[in-house]
mmCIF file of C-alpha atoms in Angstrom:
data_model
loop_
_atom_site.group_PDB
_atom_site.id
_atom_site.type_symbol
_atom_site.label_atom_id
_atom_site.label_comp_id
_atom_site.label_asym_id
_atom_site.label_seq_id
_atom_site.Cartn_x
_atom_site.Cartn_y
_atom_site.Cartn_z
ATOM 1 C CA UNK X 1 -38.944 0.012 9.999
ATOM 2 C CA UNK X 2 -38.411 1.205 13.611
ATOM 3 C CA UNK X 3 -39.602 -1.380 16.071
ATOM 4 C CA UNK X 4 -39.076 -4.394 13.765
ATOM 5 C CA UNK X 5 -38.460 -7.684 15.499
ATOM 6 C CA UNK X 6 -34.705 -8.199 15.556
ATOM 7 C CA UNK X 7 -33.616 -11.212 13.536
ATOM 8 C CA UNK X 8 -30.575 -11.733 11.353
ATOM 9 C CA UNK X 9 -32.749 -11.233 8.269
ATOM 10 C CA UNK X 10 -34.292 -7.979 9.535
ATOM 11 C CA UNK X 11 -30.844 -6.721 10.571
ATOM 12 C CA UNK X 12 -29.460 -7.308 7.082
ATOM 13 C CA UNK X 13 -32.451 -5.575 5.509
ATOM 14 C CA UNK X 14 -31.877 -2.525 7.681
ATOM 15 C CA UNK X 15 -28.147 -2.431 6.956
ATOM 16 C CA UNK X 16 -28.645 -2.604 3.182
ATOM 17 C CA UNK X 17 -28.911 1.191 3.259
ATOM 18 C CA UNK X 18 -25.347 1.526 4.561
ATOM 19 C CA UNK X 19 -22.847 1.833 1.721
ATOM 20 C CA UNK X 20 -19.083 1.891 1.548
ATOM 21 C CA UNK X 21 -18.446 5.458 0.249
ATOM 22 C CA UNK X 22 -15.360 4.404 -1.722
ATOM 23 C CA UNK X 23 -16.882 1.319 -3.313
ATOM 24 C CA UNK X 24 -20.409 2.686 -3.739
ATOM 25 C CA UNK X 25 -22.035 -0.599 -2.768
ATOM 26 C CA UNK X 26 -24.077 -1.808 0.175
ATOM 27 C CA UNK X 27 -22.073 -3.444 2.944
ATOM 28 C CA UNK X 28 -24.674 -6.219 2.972
ATOM 29 C CA UNK X 29 -24.453 -6.864 -0.780
ATOM 30 C CA UNK X 30 -20.672 -7.083 -0.458
ATOM 31 C CA UNK X 31 -20.942 -9.686 2.281
ATOM 32 C CA UNK X 32 -19.293 -7.525 4.931
ATOM 33 C CA UNK X 33 -21.711 -8.412 7.749
ATOM 34 C CA UNK X 34 -20.681 -11.610 9.513
ATOM 35 C CA UNK X 35 -21.117 -13.595 12.746
ATOM 36 C CA UNK X 36 -24.468 -12.125 13.837
ATOM 37 C CA UNK X 37 -25.439 -13.048 17.414
ATOM 38 C CA UNK X 38 -28.714 -12.013 19.057
ATOM 39 C CA UNK X 39 -29.232 -12.587 22.783
ATOM 40 C CA UNK X 40 -31.585 -11.637 25.633
ATOM 41 C CA UNK X 41 -34.652 -11.464 23.377
ATOM 42 C CA UNK X 42 -33.011 -8.883 21.131
ATOM 43 C CA UNK X 43 -31.566 -6.665 23.854
ATOM 44 C CA UNK X 44 -28.000 -7.733 23.038
ATOM 45 C CA UNK X 45 -26.617 -7.729 19.497
ATOM 46 C CA UNK X 46 -23.143 -8.579 18.258
ATOM 47 C CA UNK X 47 -21.753 -8.841 14.726
ATOM 48 C CA UNK X 48 -18.690 -8.121 12.623
ATOM 49 C CA UNK X 49 -18.295 -5.729 9.709
ATOM 50 C CA UNK X 50 -15.412 -6.986 7.570
ATOM 51 C CA UNK X 51 -14.138 -4.146 5.384
ATOM 52 C CA UNK X 52 -12.082 -4.684 2.232
ATOM 53 C CA UNK X 53 -8.889 -3.513 3.951
ATOM 54 C CA UNK X 54 -7.814 -2.792 7.525
ATOM 55 C CA UNK X 55 -6.446 0.477 6.110
ATOM 56 C CA UNK X 56 -9.937 1.674 5.147
ATOM 57 C CA UNK X 57 -10.000 5.507 5.372
ATOM 58 C CA UNK X 58 -13.780 5.596 5.964
ATOM 59 C CA UNK X 59 -13.880 2.971 8.709
ATOM 60 C CA UNK X 60 -15.152 5.366 11.385
ATOM 61 C CA UNK X 61 -17.811 6.774 9.048
ATOM 62 C CA UNK X 62 -19.149 3.308 8.222
ATOM 63 C CA UNK X 63 -19.133 2.305 11.894
ATOM 64 C CA UNK X 64 -21.156 5.407 12.829
ATOM 65 C CA UNK X 65 -23.701 4.732 10.077
ATOM 66 C CA UNK X 66 -24.079 1.125 11.222
ATOM 67 C CA UNK X 67 -24.627 2.137 14.850
ATOM 68 C CA UNK X 68 -27.095 4.876 13.889
ATOM 69 C CA UNK X 69 -29.013 2.466 11.630
ATOM 70 C CA UNK X 70 -29.291 -0.185 14.346
ATOM 71 C CA UNK X 71 -30.418 2.421 16.893
ATOM 72 C CA UNK X 72 -33.181 3.671 14.565
ATOM 73 C CA UNK X 73 -34.395 0.299 13.345
ATOM 74 C CA UNK X 74 -34.132 -1.632 16.598
ATOM 75 C CA UNK X 75 -34.625 0.626 19.629
ATOM 76 C CA UNK X 76 -34.874 -2.463 21.825
ATOM 77 C CA UNK X 77 -31.150 -3.146 21.394
ATOM 78 C CA UNK X 78 -29.513 -1.980 24.608
ATOM 79 C CA UNK X 79 -26.017 -3.363 23.975
ATOM 80 C CA UNK X 80 -24.336 -3.472 20.550
ATOM 81 C CA UNK X 81 -20.984 -5.196 20.204
ATOM 82 C CA UNK X 82 -19.671 -4.228 16.765
ATOM 83 C CA UNK X 83 -16.280 -5.479 15.574
ATOM 84 C CA UNK X 84 -14.790 -3.545 12.645
ATOM 85 C CA UNK X 85 -12.245 -5.730 10.871
ATOM 86 C CA UNK X 86 -10.667 -5.795 7.438
ATOM 87 C CA UNK X 87 -9.773 -8.468 4.919
ATOM 88 C CA UNK X 88 -7.858 -7.384 1.832
ATOM 89 C CA UNK X 89 -9.177 -8.756 -1.431
ATOM 90 C CA UNK X 90 -6.830 -10.194 -4.006
ATOM 91 C CA UNK X 91 -5.884 -8.544 -7.245
ATOM 92 C CA UNK X 92 -7.800 -10.093 -10.135
ATOM 93 C CA UNK X 93 -5.406 -9.202 -12.970
ATOM 94 C CA UNK X 94 -2.906 -11.488 -14.644
ATOM 95 C CA UNK X 95 0.771 -10.971 -15.364
ATOM 96 C CA UNK X 96 1.671 -9.024 -18.487
ATOM 97 C CA UNK X 97 1.297 -11.359 -21.450
ATOM 98 C CA UNK X 98 -0.318 -14.037 -19.252
ATOM 99 C CA UNK X 99 2.944 -15.583 -18.065
ATOM 100 C CA UNK X 100 3.459 -17.516 -14.841
ATOM 101 C CA UNK X 101 2.649 -15.636 -11.641
ATOM 102 C CA UNK X 102 5.493 -16.285 -9.208
ATOM 103 C CA UNK X 103 3.697 -14.620 -6.287
ATOM 104 C CA UNK X 104 0.228 -16.206 -6.024
ATOM 105 C CA UNK X 105 0.358 -15.889 -2.221
ATOM 106 C CA UNK X 106 0.603 -12.077 -2.392
ATOM 107 C CA UNK X 107 -2.797 -10.432 -2.716
ATOM 108 C CA UNK X 108 -1.515 -7.152 -4.163
ATOM 109 C CA UNK X 109 1.876 -6.305 -5.668
ATOM 110 C CA UNK X 110 2.356 -2.530 -5.793
ATOM 111 C CA UNK X 111 5.272 -1.003 -7.693
ATOM 112 C CA UNK X 112 6.660 2.348 -6.535
ATOM 113 C CA UNK X 113 8.437 4.205 -9.320
ATOM 114 C CA UNK X 114 9.734 7.610 -10.312
ATOM 115 C CA UNK X 115 10.883 9.282 -13.479
ATOM 116 C CA UNK X 116 14.216 10.254 -11.925
ATOM 117 C CA UNK X 117 16.379 9.635 -8.911
ATOM 118 C CA UNK X 118 16.620 11.844 -5.859
ATOM 119 C CA UNK X 119 12.894 12.263 -5.244
ATOM 120 C CA UNK X 120 12.797 10.078 -2.130
ATOM 121 C CA UNK X 121 11.235 7.056 -3.804
ATOM 122 C CA UNK X 122 12.813 4.561 -1.402
ATOM 123 C CA UNK X 123 11.801 6.639 1.618
ATOM 124 C CA UNK X 124 8.246 6.703 0.297
ATOM 125 C CA UNK X 125 8.289 2.952 -0.412
ATOM 126 C CA UNK X 126 9.459 1.953 3.071
ATOM 127 C CA UNK X 127 7.160 4.363 4.896
ATOM 128 C CA UNK X 128 4.171 3.514 2.712
ATOM 129 C CA UNK X 129 4.728 -0.141 3.606
ATOM 130 C CA UNK X 130 5.179 0.739 7.289
ATOM 131 C CA UNK X 131 1.972 2.788 7.179
ATOM 132 C CA UNK X 132 -0.023 -0.130 5.756
ATOM 133 C CA UNK X 133 1.450 -2.331 8.497
ATOM 134 C CA UNK X 134 0.558 0.341 11.084
ATOM 135 C CA UNK X 135 -3.038 0.206 9.846
ATOM 136 C CA UNK X 136 -3.259 -3.544 10.361
ATOM 137 C CA UNK X 137 -2.277 -5.094 7.014
ATOM 138 C CA UNK X 138 0.351 -7.778 6.408
ATOM 139 C CA UNK X 139 3.087 -6.264 4.270
ATOM 140 C CA UNK X 140 6.342 -7.142 2.550
ATOM 141 C CA UNK X 141 8.929 -4.878 0.910
ATOM 142 C CA UNK X 142 11.051 -5.844 -2.085
ATOM 143 C CA UNK X 143 13.919 -3.547 -3.041
ATOM 144 C CA UNK X 144 14.486 -3.939 -6.777
ATOM 145 C CA UNK X 145 16.642 -0.817 -7.028
ATOM 146 C CA UNK X 146 19.573 -3.130 -7.694
ATOM 147 C CA UNK X 147 21.985 -0.354 -8.688
ATOM 148 C CA UNK X 148 21.520 1.521 -5.420
ATOM 149 C CA UNK X 149 19.773 -0.689 -2.858
ATOM 150 C CA UNK X 150 18.891 1.347 0.231
ATOM 151 C CA UNK X 151 16.544 -1.014 2.080
ATOM 152 C CA UNK X 152 19.279 -2.422 4.378
ATOM 153 C CA UNK X 153 20.103 1.056 5.672
ATOM 154 C CA UNK X 154 16.507 2.241 5.927
ATOM 155 C CA UNK X 155 15.342 -0.836 7.841
ATOM 156 C CA UNK X 156 18.454 -1.264 9.972
ATOM 157 C CA UNK X 157 19.034 -4.830 8.752
ATOM 158 C CA UNK X 158 22.622 -6.043 8.848
ATOM 159 C CA UNK X 159 22.061 -9.807 8.713
ATOM 160 C CA UNK X 160 22.339 -11.956 5.628
ATOM 161 C CA UNK X 161 19.240 -13.868 4.480
ATOM 162 C CA UNK X 162 19.186 -17.545 5.431
ATOM 163 C CA UNK X 163 19.086 -20.304 2.852
ATOM 164 C CA UNK X 164 16.457 -23.017 2.902
ATOM 165 C CA UNK X 165 17.579 -25.959 0.859
ATOM 166 C CA UNK X 166 19.940 -25.269 -2.014
ATOM 167 C CA UNK X 167 18.117 -22.512 -3.862
ATOM 168 C CA UNK X 168 15.467 -20.901 -1.642
ATOM 169 C CA UNK X 169 15.993 -17.810 0.515
ATOM 170 C CA UNK X 170 13.978 -16.677 3.506
ATOM 171 C CA UNK X 171 13.172 -12.965 3.604
ATOM 172 C CA UNK X 172 14.313 -11.008 6.651
ATOM 173 C CA UNK X 173 11.824 -9.631 9.163
ATOM 174 C CA UNK X 174 12.148 -5.919 9.912
ATOM 175 C CA UNK X 175 9.613 -3.796 11.805
ATOM 176 C CA UNK X 176 6.998 -6.521 11.382
ATOM 177 C CA UNK X 177 7.476 -6.720 7.603
ATOM 178 C CA UNK X 178 9.223 -9.279 5.393
ATOM 179 C CA UNK X 179 11.955 -7.498 3.413
ATOM 180 C CA UNK X 180 14.399 -8.476 0.702
ATOM 181 C CA UNK X 181 17.078 -6.520 -1.176
ATOM 182 C CA UNK X 182 20.157 -7.108 -3.274
ATOM 183 C CA UNK X 183 21.867 -5.035 -0.597
ATOM 184 C CA UNK X 184 21.541 -7.988 1.789
ATOM 185 C CA UNK X 185 23.528 -10.218 -0.580
ATOM 186 C CA UNK X 186 26.487 -8.035 -1.602
ATOM 187 C CA UNK X 187 29.054 -5.941 0.204
ATOM 188 C CA UNK X 188 27.858 -2.403 1.042
ATOM 189 C CA UNK X 189 30.248 -0.613 -1.341
ATOM 190 C CA UNK X 190 30.204 -3.162 -4.144
ATOM 191 C CA UNK X 191 29.270 -1.708 -7.537
ATOM 192 C CA UNK X 192 26.399 -3.361 -9.391
ATOM 193 C CA UNK X 193 27.111 -3.438 -13.142
ATOM 194 C CA UNK X 194 24.501 -5.568 -14.897
ATOM 195 C CA UNK X 195 22.807 -5.626 -18.263
ATOM 196 C CA UNK X 196 19.215 -6.430 -19.218
ATOM 197 C CA UNK X 197 19.233 -10.264 -19.342
ATOM 198 C CA UNK X 198 20.950 -10.470 -15.930
ATOM 199 C CA UNK X 199 18.486 -7.986 -14.464
ATOM 200 C CA UNK X 200 15.570 -10.080 -15.667
ATOM 201 C CA UNK X 201 17.078 -13.122 -13.982
ATOM 202 C CA UNK X 202 17.498 -11.206 -10.719
ATOM 203 C CA UNK X 203 13.842 -10.149 -10.748
ATOM 204 C CA UNK X 204 12.661 -13.710 -11.352
ATOM 205 C CA UNK X 205 14.905 -15.028 -8.574
ATOM 206 C CA UNK X 206 13.590 -12.484 -6.062
ATOM 207 C CA UNK X 207 10.048 -13.584 -6.897
ATOM 208 C CA UNK X 208 10.495 -17.321 -7.419
ATOM 209 C CA UNK X 209 13.282 -18.220 -4.995
ATOM 210 C CA UNK X 210 12.439 -15.987 -2.026
ATOM 211 C CA UNK X 211 9.986 -17.728 0.316
ATOM 212 C CA UNK X 212 7.544 -14.874 0.724
ATOM 213 C CA UNK X 213 4.711 -15.545 3.160
ATOM 214 C CA UNK X 214 1.102 -14.742 2.394
ATOM 215 C CA UNK X 215 0.610 -10.978 2.528
ATOM 216 C CA UNK X 216 -1.972 -8.329 1.767
ATOM 217 C CA UNK X 217 0.535 -6.047 0.032
ATOM 218 C CA UNK X 218 4.057 -6.338 -1.361
ATOM 219 C CA UNK X 219 5.559 -2.893 -1.924
ATOM 220 C CA UNK X 220 8.251 -3.006 -4.621
ATOM 221 C CA UNK X 221 10.821 -0.206 -4.752
ATOM 222 C CA UNK X 222 11.825 0.128 -8.414
ATOM 223 C CA UNK X 223 14.985 1.712 -9.817
ATOM 224 C CA UNK X 224 14.511 5.332 -10.936
ATOM 225 C CA UNK X 225 13.643 6.036 -14.544
ATOM 226 C CA UNK X 226 12.294 3.671 -17.153
ATOM 227 C CA UNK X 227 14.082 0.409 -17.839
ATOM 228 C CA UNK X 228 14.064 -3.377 -17.867
ATOM 229 C CA UNK X 229 13.137 -4.133 -14.259
ATOM 230 C CA UNK X 230 9.532 -2.832 -14.220
ATOM 231 C CA UNK X 231 8.805 -4.789 -17.407
ATOM 232 C CA UNK X 232 10.376 -7.969 -16.010
ATOM 233 C CA UNK X 233 8.351 -7.584 -12.825
ATOM 234 C CA UNK X 234 5.087 -7.082 -14.717
ATOM 235 C CA UNK X 235 5.811 -10.200 -16.772
ATOM 236 C CA UNK X 236 6.584 -12.308 -13.695
ATOM 237 C CA UNK X 237 3.707 -11.541 -11.335
ATOM 238 C CA UNK X 238 0.152 -10.220 -11.331
ATOM 239 C CA UNK X 239 0.838 -6.615 -10.436
ATOM 240 C CA UNK X 240 -2.043 -4.617 -8.977
ATOM 241 C CA UNK X 241 -0.583 -1.318 -10.123
ATOM 242 C CA UNK X 242 1.977 1.403 -9.576
ATOM 243 C CA UNK X 243 2.466 4.458 -7.405
ATOM 244 C CA UNK X 244 4.440 7.363 -8.849
ATOM 245 C CA UNK X 245 6.664 9.603 -6.733
ATOM 246 C CA UNK X 246 7.664 13.142 -7.621
ATOM 247 C CA UNK X 247 8.819 16.365 -6.003
ATOM 248 C CA UNK X 248 7.337 19.824 -6.693
ATOM 249 C CA UNK X 249 10.106 20.937 -9.092
ATOM 250 C CA UNK X 250 9.347 21.108 -12.800
ATOM 251 C CA UNK X 251 12.211 18.762 -13.730
ATOM 252 C CA UNK X 252 10.816 16.034 -11.498
ATOM 253 C CA UNK X 253 7.273 16.595 -12.703
ATOM 254 C CA UNK X 254 8.385 16.342 -16.340
ATOM 255 C CA UNK X 255 10.078 13.002 -15.681
ATOM 256 C CA UNK X 256 7.131 11.540 -13.794
ATOM 257 C CA UNK X 257 5.045 11.853 -16.969
ATOM 258 C CA UNK X 258 7.571 9.572 -18.681
ATOM 259 C CA UNK X 259 7.155 7.044 -15.894
ATOM 260 C CA UNK X 260 3.388 7.236 -16.319
ATOM 261 C CA UNK X 261 3.798 6.595 -20.067
ATOM 262 C CA UNK X 262 5.958 3.544 -19.304
ATOM 263 C CA UNK X 263 3.317 2.002 -17.034
ATOM 264 C CA UNK X 264 0.629 2.783 -19.606
ATOM 265 C CA UNK X 265 2.619 0.890 -22.248
ATOM 266 C CA UNK X 266 2.982 -2.003 -19.780
ATOM 267 C CA UNK X 267 -0.826 -2.036 -19.249
ATOM 268 C CA UNK X 268 -0.168 -1.431 -15.542
ATOM 269 C CA UNK X 269 -2.728 0.781 -13.759
ATOM 270 C CA UNK X 270 -1.268 3.842 -12.049
ATOM 271 C CA UNK X 271 -2.934 3.868 -8.637
ATOM 272 C CA UNK X 272 -1.910 7.402 -7.792
ATOM 273 C CA UNK X 273 0.803 10.009 -7.323
ATOM 274 C CA UNK X 274 2.665 11.027 -4.175
ATOM 275 C CA UNK X 275 4.387 14.401 -4.001
ATOM 276 C CA UNK X 276 7.403 14.152 -1.714
ATOM 277 C CA UNK X 277 9.210 17.157 -0.172
ATOM 278 C CA UNK X 278 5.994 19.172 -0.420
ATOM 279 C CA UNK X 279 7.109 22.052 1.769
ATOM 280 C CA UNK X 280 9.131 22.180 4.975
ATOM 281 C CA UNK X 281 7.353 21.595 8.263
ATOM 282 C CA UNK X 282 9.065 23.783 10.866
ATOM 283 C CA UNK X 283 9.017 22.216 14.349
ATOM 284 C CA UNK X 284 9.575 25.623 15.961
ATOM 285 C CA UNK X 285 6.691 27.583 14.453
ATOM 286 C CA UNK X 286 4.516 24.563 13.519
ATOM 287 C CA UNK X 287 3.942 25.933 10.033
ATOM 288 C CA UNK X 288 4.519 24.541 6.533
ATOM 289 C CA UNK X 289 6.907 26.635 4.422
ATOM 290 C CA UNK X 290 6.988 26.180 0.634
ATOM 291 C CA UNK X 291 10.629 25.779 -0.319
ATOM 292 C CA UNK X 292 9.748 24.723 -3.855
ATOM 293 C CA UNK X 293 6.715 25.556 -5.975
ATOM 294 C CA UNK X 294 3.285 24.710 -4.583
ATOM 295 C CA UNK X 295 0.651 22.463 -6.145
ATOM 296 C CA UNK X 296 2.769 20.811 -8.850
ATOM 297 C CA UNK X 297 1.868 17.306 -7.740
ATOM 298 C CA UNK X 298 -1.844 18.050 -7.712
ATOM 299 C CA UNK X 299 -1.627 19.580 -11.194
ATOM 300 C CA UNK X 300 0.331 16.597 -12.537
ATOM 301 C CA UNK X 301 -2.111 14.106 -10.999
ATOM 302 C CA UNK X 302 -5.040 15.972 -12.517
ATOM 303 C CA UNK X 303 -3.389 16.029 -15.948
ATOM 304 C CA UNK X 304 -2.603 12.295 -15.730
ATOM 305 C CA UNK X 305 -6.121 11.641 -14.409
ATOM 306 C CA UNK X 306 -4.875 9.727 -11.375
ATOM 307 C CA UNK X 307 -5.507 10.405 -7.667
ATOM 308 C CA UNK X 308 -3.095 12.510 -5.640
ATOM 309 C CA UNK X 309 -2.490 10.091 -2.779
ATOM 310 C CA UNK X 310 -0.530 12.451 -0.592
ATOM 311 C CA UNK X 311 1.793 15.402 -0.125
ATOM 312 C CA UNK X 312 4.671 14.491 2.195
ATOM 313 C CA UNK X 313 6.338 17.453 3.933
ATOM 314 C CA UNK X 314 10.070 17.752 4.515
ATOM 315 C CA UNK X 315 10.803 16.905 8.132
ATOM 316 C CA UNK X 316 14.321 16.542 9.484
ATOM 317 C CA UNK X 317 13.410 13.418 11.431
ATOM 318 C CA UNK X 318 12.392 11.574 8.252
ATOM 319 C CA UNK X 319 15.996 11.604 7.058
ATOM 320 C CA UNK X 320 17.546 10.822 10.442
ATOM 321 C CA UNK X 321 15.073 7.987 11.046
ATOM 322 C CA UNK X 322 15.948 6.452 7.689
ATOM 323 C CA UNK X 323 19.647 6.684 8.501
ATOM 324 C CA UNK X 324 18.966 4.995 11.844
ATOM 325 C CA UNK X 325 17.080 2.159 10.169
ATOM 326 C CA UNK X 326 13.690 3.076 11.635
ATOM 327 C CA UNK X 327 10.980 4.376 9.259
ATOM 328 C CA UNK X 328 9.425 7.617 10.502
ATOM 329 C CA UNK X 329 5.996 5.940 10.610
ATOM 330 C CA UNK X 330 7.424 3.457 13.133
ATOM 331 C CA UNK X 331 9.492 5.929 15.158
ATOM 332 C CA UNK X 332 7.130 8.890 15.301
ATOM 333 C CA UNK X 333 3.665 8.016 13.943
ATOM 334 C CA UNK X 334 2.192 11.236 15.356
ATOM 335 C CA UNK X 335 4.538 13.484 13.373
ATOM 336 C CA UNK X 336 3.382 15.504 10.373
ATOM 337 C CA UNK X 337 5.285 13.439 7.790
ATOM 338 C CA UNK X 338 4.167 10.133 9.330
ATOM 339 C CA UNK X 339 0.548 11.279 9.355
ATOM 340 C CA UNK X 340 0.885 12.180 5.671
ATOM 341 C CA UNK X 341 2.287 8.711 4.891
ATOM 342 C CA UNK X 342 -0.524 7.029 6.823
ATOM 343 C CA UNK X 343 -3.160 9.107 5.013
ATOM 344 C CA UNK X 344 -1.543 8.225 1.665
ATOM 345 C CA UNK X 345 -1.580 4.531 2.622
ATOM 346 C CA UNK X 346 -5.292 4.740 3.439
ATOM 347 C CA UNK X 347 -6.024 6.320 0.055
ATOM 348 C CA UNK X 348 -3.885 3.715 -1.707
ATOM 349 C CA UNK X 349 -5.669 0.856 0.076
ATOM 350 C CA UNK X 350 -9.046 2.328 -0.866
ATOM 351 C CA UNK X 351 -7.949 2.709 -4.488
ATOM 352 C CA UNK X 352 -6.799 -0.912 -4.587
ATOM 353 C CA UNK X 353 -10.091 -2.096 -3.054
ATOM 354 C CA UNK X 354 -12.084 -0.240 -5.709
ATOM 355 C CA UNK X 355 -9.951 -1.643 -8.525
ATOM 356 C CA UNK X 356 -10.145 -5.199 -7.201
ATOM 357 C CA UNK X 357 -13.907 -4.932 -6.778
ATOM 358 C CA UNK X 358 -14.454 -3.782 -10.361
ATOM 359 C CA UNK X 359 -12.311 -6.647 -11.669
ATOM 360 C CA UNK X 360 -10.600 -4.383 -14.176
ATOM 361 C CA UNK X 361 -7.856 -6.215 -16.046
ATOM 362 C CA UNK X 362 -5.083 -4.730 -18.162
ATOM 363 C CA UNK X 363 -5.277 -5.302 -21.871
ATOM 364 C CA UNK X 364 -3.064 -8.015 -23.305
ATOM 365 C CA UNK X 365 0.469 -6.954 -24.158
ATOM 366 C CA UNK X 366 0.970 -6.069 -27.765
#
C-alpha cells in the first residue's frame, strides 16, 4: 500500500508483484532481491536485483518495474540505488546415460551444430560466445570441428597451449574467453584422418585434460552433419542443449531437420535455431536485400517447435573480421550483424534460464 513504512519485509511484499517475463515468476520468490539497505529514516534505499543471467534481454523492463513499484509503494524514498546484476544458474541435467561429467565447473555447455557445412556455424559459434561475453558472462569456446578447425584463425591465436604437469593443458585466452581447438596442436595444413574410437578419445581429452576455469557458458563448435562427436560429448558432460545453424536455402533447411533428429535421439534439448546469411545488409543504402529466400529459418523453427533465436545478415565485415582473428561482436558491436548476434545471445541466455529453472532433464538413453 502507498505510504507503508519502509522495511525490508514491506519492500519484499511490494516487489512480489514484479515478475521476470521470461521465467513467469516473482523476482522475490526467486530470491533475486539481495543486500537491502535502508538509511535516513527511509529516505535512502539501496538493494541489488540479481537476474538469472547478465545477458537477460528484459533487464531494462524489470528495472523500470522495480523503480515504478518502489515509487508507488514508498513515496518517502528520495534516493534509490538499484544495482542490476546477473548470476547464471547451473544446468541441472546429467550426461547422456548418467556417465561421469568431466566439466562440473561449467554451468552450461551449449553445442552449436548444423546439418551441413558451409552455413557459417563456426562464425556463429565464436560470435555467439563473444556476444555472451559482451553482455557480462564468463565464456569459453571449444572447437570440436576436428576435421576443419577454424578457431585459431577466427580468434587470431597463433600460440601453442601450455602444458601443466605431464597430461594437463591450459586453454588459451582470446578476447577475454578461454579457447581450445585441435588447430592449436597440429600444423595448419595437416590433414586430420581419424575414425570413431579416436574421435571419442579426443573429445574426452578436451574435456578431462584441459584445465577449464569456472564459466557460465562453454560454447562448443561441432563438426557439420551427424556423427560420433556430438554423441561422445553428450556422454562425457552434462550438456544444457544445442543451437542449430542454417541458411535460408532449402538444401540447408532440409539438413538442419536431420541435425534436430540427431539431438532428439540423444535426448539433448534444442535451445533454438539461428538463420545465418539472412539477407545482405548494404552499407551504402542501409537496407537489407534478400539474396536467398526469406523466412525459411522462421518456418523451420516453427515446424521443429523451437525458438528462432536470430537472423544474422550478410555483412562484408563479418568475414574480414573473422579472417583478421577478431569476432565482429568485438570489432564492431554497433554493426547490424553484431547487433543480431547480441540479440540472439540474449534470447539463448533467457532460454537457458527458463530450462534450468524448470529442472527439465533428458530421458535416459535407450
